[in-house]
Coordinates of C-alpha atoms and ligand atoms in Angstrom, one line a residue:
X197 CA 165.5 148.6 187.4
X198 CA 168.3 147.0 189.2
X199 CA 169.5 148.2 192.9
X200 CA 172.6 149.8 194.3
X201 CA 173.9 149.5 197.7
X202 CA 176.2 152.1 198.2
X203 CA 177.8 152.8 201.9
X204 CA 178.5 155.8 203.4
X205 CA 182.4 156.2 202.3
X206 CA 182.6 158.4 205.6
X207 CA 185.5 159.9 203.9
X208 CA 185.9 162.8 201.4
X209 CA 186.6 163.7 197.8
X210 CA 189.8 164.5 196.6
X211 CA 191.8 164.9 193.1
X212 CA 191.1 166.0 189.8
X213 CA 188.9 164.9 187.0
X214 CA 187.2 166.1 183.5
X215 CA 183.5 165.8 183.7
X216 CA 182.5 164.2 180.2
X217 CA 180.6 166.8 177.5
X218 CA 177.9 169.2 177.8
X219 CA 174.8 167.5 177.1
X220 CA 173.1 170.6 175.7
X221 CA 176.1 171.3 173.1
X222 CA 176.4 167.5 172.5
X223 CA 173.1 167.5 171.1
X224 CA 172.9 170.5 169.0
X225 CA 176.3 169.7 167.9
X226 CA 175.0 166.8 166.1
X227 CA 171.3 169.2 164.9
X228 CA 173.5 171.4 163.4
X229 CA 175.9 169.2 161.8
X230 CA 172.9 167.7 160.2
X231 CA 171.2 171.0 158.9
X232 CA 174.8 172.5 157.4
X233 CA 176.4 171.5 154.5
X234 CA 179.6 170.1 154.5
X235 CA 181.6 168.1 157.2
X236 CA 181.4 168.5 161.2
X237 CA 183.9 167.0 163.4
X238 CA 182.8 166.9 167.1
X239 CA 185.1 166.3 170.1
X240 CA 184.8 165.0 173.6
X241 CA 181.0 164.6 172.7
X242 CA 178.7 162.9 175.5
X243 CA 177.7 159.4 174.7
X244 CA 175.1 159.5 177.0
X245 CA 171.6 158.0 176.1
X246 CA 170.4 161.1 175.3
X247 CA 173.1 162.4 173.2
X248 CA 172.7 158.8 172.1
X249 CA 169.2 159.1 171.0
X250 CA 169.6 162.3 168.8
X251 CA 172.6 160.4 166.9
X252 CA 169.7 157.2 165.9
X253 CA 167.3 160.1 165.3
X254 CA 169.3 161.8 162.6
X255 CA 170.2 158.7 161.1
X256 CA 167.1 157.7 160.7
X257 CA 166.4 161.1 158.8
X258 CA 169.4 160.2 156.4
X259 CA 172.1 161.8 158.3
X260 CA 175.7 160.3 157.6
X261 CA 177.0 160.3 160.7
X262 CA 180.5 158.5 161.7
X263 CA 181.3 157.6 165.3
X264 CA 184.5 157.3 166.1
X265 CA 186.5 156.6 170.2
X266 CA 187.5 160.4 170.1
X267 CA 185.6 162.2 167.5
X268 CA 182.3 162.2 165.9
X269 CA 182.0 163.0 162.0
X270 CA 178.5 164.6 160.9
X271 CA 178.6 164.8 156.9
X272 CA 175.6 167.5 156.2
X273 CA 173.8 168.2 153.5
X274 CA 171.6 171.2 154.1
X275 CA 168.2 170.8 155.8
X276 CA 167.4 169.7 152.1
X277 CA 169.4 166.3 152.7
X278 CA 167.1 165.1 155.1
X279 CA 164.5 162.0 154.1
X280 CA 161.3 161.0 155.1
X281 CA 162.2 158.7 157.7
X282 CA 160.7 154.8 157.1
X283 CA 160.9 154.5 160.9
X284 CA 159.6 156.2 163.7
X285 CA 162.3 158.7 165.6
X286 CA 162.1 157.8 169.1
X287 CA 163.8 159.8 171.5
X288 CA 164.0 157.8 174.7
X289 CA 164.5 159.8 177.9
X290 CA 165.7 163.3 175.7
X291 CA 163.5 166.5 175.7
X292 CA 165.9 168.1 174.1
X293 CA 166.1 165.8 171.3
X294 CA 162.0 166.0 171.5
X295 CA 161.9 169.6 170.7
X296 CA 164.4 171.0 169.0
X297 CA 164.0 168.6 166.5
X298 CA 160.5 169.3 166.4
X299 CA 161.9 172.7 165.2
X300 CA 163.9 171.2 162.6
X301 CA 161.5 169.1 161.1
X302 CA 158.8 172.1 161.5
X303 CA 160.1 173.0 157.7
X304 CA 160.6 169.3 156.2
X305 CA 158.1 168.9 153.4
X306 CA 157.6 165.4 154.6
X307 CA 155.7 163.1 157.5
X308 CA 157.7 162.0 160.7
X309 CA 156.4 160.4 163.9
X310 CA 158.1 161.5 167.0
X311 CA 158.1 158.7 170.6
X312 CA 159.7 158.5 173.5
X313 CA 159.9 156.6 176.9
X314 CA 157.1 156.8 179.4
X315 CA 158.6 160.4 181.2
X316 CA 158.9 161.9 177.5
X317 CA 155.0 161.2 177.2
X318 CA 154.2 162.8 180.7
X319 CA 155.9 166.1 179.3
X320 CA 154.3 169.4 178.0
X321 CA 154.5 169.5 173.5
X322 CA 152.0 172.3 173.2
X323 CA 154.7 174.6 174.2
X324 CA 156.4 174.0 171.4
X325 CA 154.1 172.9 168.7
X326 CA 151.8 176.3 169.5
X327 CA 154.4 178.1 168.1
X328 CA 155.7 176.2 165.0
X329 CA 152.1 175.6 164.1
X330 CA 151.3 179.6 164.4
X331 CA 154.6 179.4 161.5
X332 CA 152.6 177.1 159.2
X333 CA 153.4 173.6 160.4
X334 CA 151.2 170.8 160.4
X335 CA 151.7 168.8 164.3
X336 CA 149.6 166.9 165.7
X337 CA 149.3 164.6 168.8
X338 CA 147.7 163.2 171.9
X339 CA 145.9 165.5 173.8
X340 CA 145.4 168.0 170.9
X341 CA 149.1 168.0 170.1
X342 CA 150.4 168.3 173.7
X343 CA 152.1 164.8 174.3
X344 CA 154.1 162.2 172.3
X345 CA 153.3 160.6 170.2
X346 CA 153.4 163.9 167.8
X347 CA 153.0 163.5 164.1
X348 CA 154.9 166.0 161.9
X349 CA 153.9 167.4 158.1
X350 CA 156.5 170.4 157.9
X351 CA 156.4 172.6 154.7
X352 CA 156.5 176.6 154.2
X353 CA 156.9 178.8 157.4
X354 CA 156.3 182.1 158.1
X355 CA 158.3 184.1 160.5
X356 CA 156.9 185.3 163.8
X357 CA 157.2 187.4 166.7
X358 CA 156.9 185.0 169.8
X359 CA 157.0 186.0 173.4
X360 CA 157.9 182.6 175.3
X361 CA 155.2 182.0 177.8
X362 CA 158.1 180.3 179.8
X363 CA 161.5 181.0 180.1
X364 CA 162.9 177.8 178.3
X365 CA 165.9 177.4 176.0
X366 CA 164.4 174.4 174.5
X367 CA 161.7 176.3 173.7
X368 CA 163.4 179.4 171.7
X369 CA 165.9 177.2 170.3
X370 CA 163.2 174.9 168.4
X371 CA 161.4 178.3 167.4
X372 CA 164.9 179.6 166.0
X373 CA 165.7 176.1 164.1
X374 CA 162.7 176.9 162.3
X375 CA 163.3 180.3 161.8
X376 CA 166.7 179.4 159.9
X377 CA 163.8 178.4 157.5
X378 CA 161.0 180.8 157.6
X379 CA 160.5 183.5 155.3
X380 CA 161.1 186.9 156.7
X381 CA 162.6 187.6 160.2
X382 CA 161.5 186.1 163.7
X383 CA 161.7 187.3 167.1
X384 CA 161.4 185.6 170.0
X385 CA 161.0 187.7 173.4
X386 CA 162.2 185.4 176.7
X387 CA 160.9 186.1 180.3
X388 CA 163.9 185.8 181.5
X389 CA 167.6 184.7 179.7
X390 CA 167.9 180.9 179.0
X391 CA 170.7 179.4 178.1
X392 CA 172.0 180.5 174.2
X393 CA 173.9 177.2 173.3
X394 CA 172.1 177.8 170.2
X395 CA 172.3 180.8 169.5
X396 CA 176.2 180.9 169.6
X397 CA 176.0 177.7 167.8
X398 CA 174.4 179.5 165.1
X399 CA 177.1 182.3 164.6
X400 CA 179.9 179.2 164.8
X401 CA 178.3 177.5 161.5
X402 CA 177.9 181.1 159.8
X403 CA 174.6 182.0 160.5
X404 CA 173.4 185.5 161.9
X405 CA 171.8 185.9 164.8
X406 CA 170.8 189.2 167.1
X407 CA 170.7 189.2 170.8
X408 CA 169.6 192.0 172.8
X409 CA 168.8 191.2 176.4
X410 CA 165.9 188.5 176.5
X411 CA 165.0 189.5 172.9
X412 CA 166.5 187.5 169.9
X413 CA 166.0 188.0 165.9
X414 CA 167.3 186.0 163.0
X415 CA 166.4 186.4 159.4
X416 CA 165.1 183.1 157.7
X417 CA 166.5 181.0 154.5
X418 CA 170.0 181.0 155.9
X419 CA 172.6 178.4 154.7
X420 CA 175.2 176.9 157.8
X421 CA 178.5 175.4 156.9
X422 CA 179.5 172.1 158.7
X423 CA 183.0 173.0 161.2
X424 CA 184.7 171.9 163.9
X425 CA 183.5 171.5 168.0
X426 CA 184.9 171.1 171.1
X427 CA 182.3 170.2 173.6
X428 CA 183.4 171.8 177.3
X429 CA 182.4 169.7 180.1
X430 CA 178.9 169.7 181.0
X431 CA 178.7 172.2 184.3
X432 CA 175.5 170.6 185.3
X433 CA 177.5 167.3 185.6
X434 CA 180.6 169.3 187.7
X435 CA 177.5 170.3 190.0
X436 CA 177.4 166.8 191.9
X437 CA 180.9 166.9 192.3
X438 CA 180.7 170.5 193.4
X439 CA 178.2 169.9 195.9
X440 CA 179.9 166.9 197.2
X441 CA 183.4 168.3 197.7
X442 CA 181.7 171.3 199.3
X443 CA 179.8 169.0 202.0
X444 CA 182.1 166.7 202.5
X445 CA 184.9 167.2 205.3
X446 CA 188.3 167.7 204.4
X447 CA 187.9 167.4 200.5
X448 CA 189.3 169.1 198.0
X449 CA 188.7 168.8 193.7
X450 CA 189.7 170.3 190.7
X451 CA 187.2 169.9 188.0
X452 CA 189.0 170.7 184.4
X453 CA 187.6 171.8 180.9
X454 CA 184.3 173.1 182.3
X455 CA 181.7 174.9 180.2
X456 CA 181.0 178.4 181.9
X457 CA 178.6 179.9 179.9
X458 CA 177.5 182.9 181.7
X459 CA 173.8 181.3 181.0
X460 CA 174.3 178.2 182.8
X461 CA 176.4 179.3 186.1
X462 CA 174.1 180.0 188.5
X463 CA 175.4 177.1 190.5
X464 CA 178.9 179.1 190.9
X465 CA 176.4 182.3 192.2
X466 CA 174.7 179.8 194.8
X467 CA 177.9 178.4 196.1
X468 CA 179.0 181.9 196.7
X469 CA 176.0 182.5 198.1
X470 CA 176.2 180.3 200.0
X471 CA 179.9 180.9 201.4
X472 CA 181.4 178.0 199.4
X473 CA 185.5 177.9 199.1
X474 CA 185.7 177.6 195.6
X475 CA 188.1 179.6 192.4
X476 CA 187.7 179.2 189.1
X477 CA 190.6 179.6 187.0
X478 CA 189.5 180.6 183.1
X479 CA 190.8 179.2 179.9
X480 CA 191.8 181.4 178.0
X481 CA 192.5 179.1 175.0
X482 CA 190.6 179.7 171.7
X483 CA 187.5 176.5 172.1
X484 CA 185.1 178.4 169.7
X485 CA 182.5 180.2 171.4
X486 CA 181.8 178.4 175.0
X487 CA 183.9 180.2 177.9
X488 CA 185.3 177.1 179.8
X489 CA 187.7 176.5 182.6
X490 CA 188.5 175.2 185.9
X491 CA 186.9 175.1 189.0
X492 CA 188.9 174.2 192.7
X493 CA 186.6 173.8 195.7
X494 CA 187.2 172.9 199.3
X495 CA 184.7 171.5 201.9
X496 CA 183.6 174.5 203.8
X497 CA 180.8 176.2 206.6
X498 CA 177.8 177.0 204.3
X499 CA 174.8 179.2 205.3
X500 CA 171.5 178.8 203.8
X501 CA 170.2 181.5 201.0
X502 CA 167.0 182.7 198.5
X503 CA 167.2 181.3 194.8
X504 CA 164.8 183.0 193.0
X505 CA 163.7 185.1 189.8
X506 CA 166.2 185.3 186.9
X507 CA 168.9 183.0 188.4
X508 CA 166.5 180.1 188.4
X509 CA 166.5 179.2 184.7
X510 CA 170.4 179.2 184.7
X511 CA 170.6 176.8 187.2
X512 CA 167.1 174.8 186.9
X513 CA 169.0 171.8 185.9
X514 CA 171.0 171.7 189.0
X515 CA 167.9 172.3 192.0
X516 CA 168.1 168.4 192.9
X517 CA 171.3 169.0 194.4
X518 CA 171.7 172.2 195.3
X519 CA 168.9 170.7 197.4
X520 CA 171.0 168.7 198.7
X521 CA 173.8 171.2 199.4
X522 CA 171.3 173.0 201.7
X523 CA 170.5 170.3 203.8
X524 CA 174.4 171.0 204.7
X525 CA 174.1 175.2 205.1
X526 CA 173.1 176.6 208.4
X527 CA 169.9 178.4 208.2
X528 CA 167.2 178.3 205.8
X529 CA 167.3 178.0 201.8
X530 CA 164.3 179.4 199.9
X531 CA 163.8 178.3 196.4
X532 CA 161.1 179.6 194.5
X533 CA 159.9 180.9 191.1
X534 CA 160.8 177.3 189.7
X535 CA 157.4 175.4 188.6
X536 CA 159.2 174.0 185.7
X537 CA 160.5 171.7 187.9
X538 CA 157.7 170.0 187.7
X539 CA 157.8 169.1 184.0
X540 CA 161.3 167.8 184.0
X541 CA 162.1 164.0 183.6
X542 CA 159.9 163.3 187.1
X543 CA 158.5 166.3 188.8
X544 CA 161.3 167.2 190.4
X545 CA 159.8 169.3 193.7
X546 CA 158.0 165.9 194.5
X547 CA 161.1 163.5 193.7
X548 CA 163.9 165.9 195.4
X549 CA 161.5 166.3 198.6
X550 CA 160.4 163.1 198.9
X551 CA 163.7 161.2 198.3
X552 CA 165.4 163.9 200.9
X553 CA 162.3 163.4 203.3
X554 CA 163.5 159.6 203.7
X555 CA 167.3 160.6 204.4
X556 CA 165.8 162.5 207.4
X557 CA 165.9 166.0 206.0
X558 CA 164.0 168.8 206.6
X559 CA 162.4 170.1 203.5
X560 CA 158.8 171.1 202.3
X561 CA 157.4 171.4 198.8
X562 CA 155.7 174.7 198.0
X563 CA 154.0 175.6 194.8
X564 CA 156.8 177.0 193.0
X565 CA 159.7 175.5 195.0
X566 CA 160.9 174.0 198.4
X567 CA 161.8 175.0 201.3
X568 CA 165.1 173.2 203.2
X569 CA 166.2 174.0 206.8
X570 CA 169.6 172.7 208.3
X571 CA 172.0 171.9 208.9
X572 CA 170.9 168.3 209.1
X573 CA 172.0 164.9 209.8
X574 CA 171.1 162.3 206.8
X575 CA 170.7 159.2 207.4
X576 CA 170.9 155.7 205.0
X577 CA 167.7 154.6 203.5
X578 CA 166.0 153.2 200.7
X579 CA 166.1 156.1 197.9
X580 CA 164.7 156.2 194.5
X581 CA 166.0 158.0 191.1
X582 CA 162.2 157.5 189.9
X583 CA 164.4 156.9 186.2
X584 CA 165.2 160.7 186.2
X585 CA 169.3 160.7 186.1
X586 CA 169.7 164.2 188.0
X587 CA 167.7 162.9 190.9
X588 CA 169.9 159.4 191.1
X589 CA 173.1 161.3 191.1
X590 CA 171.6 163.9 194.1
X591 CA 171.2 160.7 196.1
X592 CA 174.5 158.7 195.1
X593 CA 176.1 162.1 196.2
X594 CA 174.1 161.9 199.1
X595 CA 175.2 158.6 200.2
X596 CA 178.8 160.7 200.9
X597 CA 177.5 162.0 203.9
X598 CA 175.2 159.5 205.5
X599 CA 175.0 157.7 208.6
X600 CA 174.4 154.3 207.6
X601 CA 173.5 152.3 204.3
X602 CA 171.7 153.7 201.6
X603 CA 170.1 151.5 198.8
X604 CA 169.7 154.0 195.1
X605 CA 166.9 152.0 193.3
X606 CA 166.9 153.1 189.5
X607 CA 170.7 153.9 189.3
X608 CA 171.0 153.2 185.8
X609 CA 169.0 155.9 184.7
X610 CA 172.1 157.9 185.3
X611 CA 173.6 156.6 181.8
X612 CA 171.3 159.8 180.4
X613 CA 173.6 162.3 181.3
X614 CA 176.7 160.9 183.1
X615 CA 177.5 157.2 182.1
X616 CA 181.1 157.5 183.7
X617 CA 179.9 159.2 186.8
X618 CA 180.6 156.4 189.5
X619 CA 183.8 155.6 188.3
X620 CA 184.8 159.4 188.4
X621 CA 183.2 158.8 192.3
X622 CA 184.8 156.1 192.9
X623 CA 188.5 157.9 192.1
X624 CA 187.7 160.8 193.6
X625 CA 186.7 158.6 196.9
X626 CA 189.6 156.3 196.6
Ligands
LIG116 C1 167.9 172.4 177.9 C2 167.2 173.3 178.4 C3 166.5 173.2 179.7 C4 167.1 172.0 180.6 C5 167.4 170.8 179.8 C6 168.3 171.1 178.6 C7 168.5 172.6 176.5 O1 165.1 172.9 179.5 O2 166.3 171.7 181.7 O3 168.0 169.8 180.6 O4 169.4 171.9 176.1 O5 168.0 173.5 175.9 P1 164.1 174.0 179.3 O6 164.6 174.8 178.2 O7 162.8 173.4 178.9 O8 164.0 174.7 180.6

């Protein structure tokens, strides 16, 4: 892990950039691709690690997959196209790669071997396998199936009728993978709404799927046909940047080609909330089925607020540095309801608290969430991603409004998400 020094710029951020692709899309772009027949053409994909780490994984289950400087060719076959892989797949840093491929392969008649890095082995499986194995797959792995490394005999499934026991998108999108599959007609029943990447990704390859609320079905043995994406920017990327322009005096960005999935915007309900100055000007150009646009914010006064219930899953990506953003907001912030943080890349109630804790701010972990009184004064220090990318970017942001020097240890775990993302500081600084 190498060290950055970064200084307090003392200044603000100003102009305009395009965050790269949503990481979420980017990956299922490449799934479904892979699981259609015929030929996929992906733009402005992210060539993060992760994104990176679900291309190698597909290859290595026969995918043809062309990477080009713009665009990204996916030449599917049906889920029938896809070998026995020779090697194992290792997914690196990804979850998302971990588990909705898990779903995929749920229906392969053939062995696989899922890996990943030392966070992927520290995250919950059983989650995931409970359900596909309740459909008739064979997984297997440590801890009675529950952590990496997970072996993987697909074959026949049955459909089900699943209520998630959490309120996770990774979770009902692996279950609906294998659905496309199953015999018969799934449901899956979510606590609250997660984010329905793949469900509208479904409809865009010709697939049928039913939402109601929280509830979803889809008939099985359905046949996608390859086509062509636009990834919008990732909005959980746009959140530093958000943050930082609204706690940093006199700046002013405009952050283009968002995604604003109505699933995923939760951040846009904090900063109003919170009193951010902020517009968001839709796109109303046809980009398949994500809403996108742009969104102009200001520094401004911010006052602190409760985060809770149904807004945290649309916004659980984001809690690092909205953390952040209420160490700026006059009053106190309450976040609760969000436990998952602790099964994210680190647990993320420990990291946030702890690397804020050092800066001088005044935050507490509680059971389900934190709680952060300001506004406060940060101060340099010697900070820590911990290897989880959202965390490292919550304290490179940081470093905007800190007296003295801070030192990020771990910065290059931010190539997960964001590999451009202190180059777009540095012109937005400049
Ligand atoms: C994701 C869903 C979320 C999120 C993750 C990406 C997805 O996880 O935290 O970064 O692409 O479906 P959970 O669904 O487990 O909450």
């Amino acid at each position: 892990m190498g060290n950055e020094t970064l200084f307090n710029s003392g200044g603000s951020l100003n102009g305009t950039i395009r965050v790269p692709g949503d990481k979420s899309i980017s990956h299922r772009s490449i799934m479904f691709g892979a699981i259609s027949h015929g030929k996929t053409v992906i733009e402005n994909f992210l060539f993060g690690e992760d994104c990176i780490s679900t291309i190698d994984c597909f290859r290595k289950l026969g995918v043809d997959i062309e990477v080009g400087e713009q665009r990204i060719e996916v030449n599917g076959k049906g889920f029938e196209g896809l070998q026995e892989p020779t090697e194992i797949l290792d997914v690196g840093n990804s979850g998302t790669t971990t588990r909705l491929m898990m779903g995929i392969l749920a229906s392969m008649p053939f062995h696989s071997v899922i890996i990943g890095d030392e966070s992927i082995a520290r995250r919950p499986m059983s989650r995931v396998t409970k359900p596909l194995i309740s459909m008739g797959a064979k997984i297997d792995g440590r801890a009675e199936g529950d952590f990496t490394p997970i072996s993987i005999r697909g074959g026949a499934l049955q459909a089900i009728d699943y209520a998630l026991p959490v309120g996770s998108a990774q979770v009902k999108s692996a279950i609906l993978l294998a659905a496309l599959q199953s015999e018969g007609k799934t449901v899956v029943r979510e606590p609250a709404v997660t984010r329905d990447h793949t469900e509208r990704m479904i409809r865009l390859f010709g697939g049928n799927v039913e939402t109601n609320e929280n509830i979803i079905s889809i008939q099985g043995c359905q046949t996608l046909k390859g086509t062509h994406i636009t990834v919008p920017g990732d909005i959980s990327s746009a959140a530093f940047f958000l943050v930082g322009a609204a706690i940093t005096k006199n700046s002013s960005i405009k952050l283009e080609h968002v995604g604003l999935n109505p699933t995923r915007t939760g951040i846009v309900d904090v900063l109003e909330m919170m009193g951010a100055d902020f517009d968001i000007e839709y796109d109303t150009a046809d980009e398949g089925t994500e809403p996108i646009g742009a969104i102009t914010i200001r520094a401004s006064d911010l006052k602190g607020t409760v985060i809770e219930g149904e807004l945290i899953p649309r916004l659980i990506d984001e809690i690092p540095v909205i953390a952040l953003l209420a160490t700026q907001a006059e009053g106190t912030t309450i976040i609760r309801d969000a436990e998952e943080l602790k099964v994210k890349e680190t647990n993320r109630i420990d990291s946030v608290v702890n690397e804020l804790k050092k800066m001088g701010a005044d935050i507490e972990a509680t059971p389900d969430g934190m709680i952060i009184r300001g506004k406060c004064g940060l101060k340099g220090a010697e900070v820590d991603s911990h290897g989880d990318h959202r965390i490292g970017m919550m304290l490179a942001i940081a470093s905007l409004i800190c007296q003295g020097n801070m030192e990020l240890k771990g910065k290059e775990a931010i190539r997960v998400s964001y590999p451009q993302f202190f180059e777009h500081m540095n012109e937005l600084t400049d």
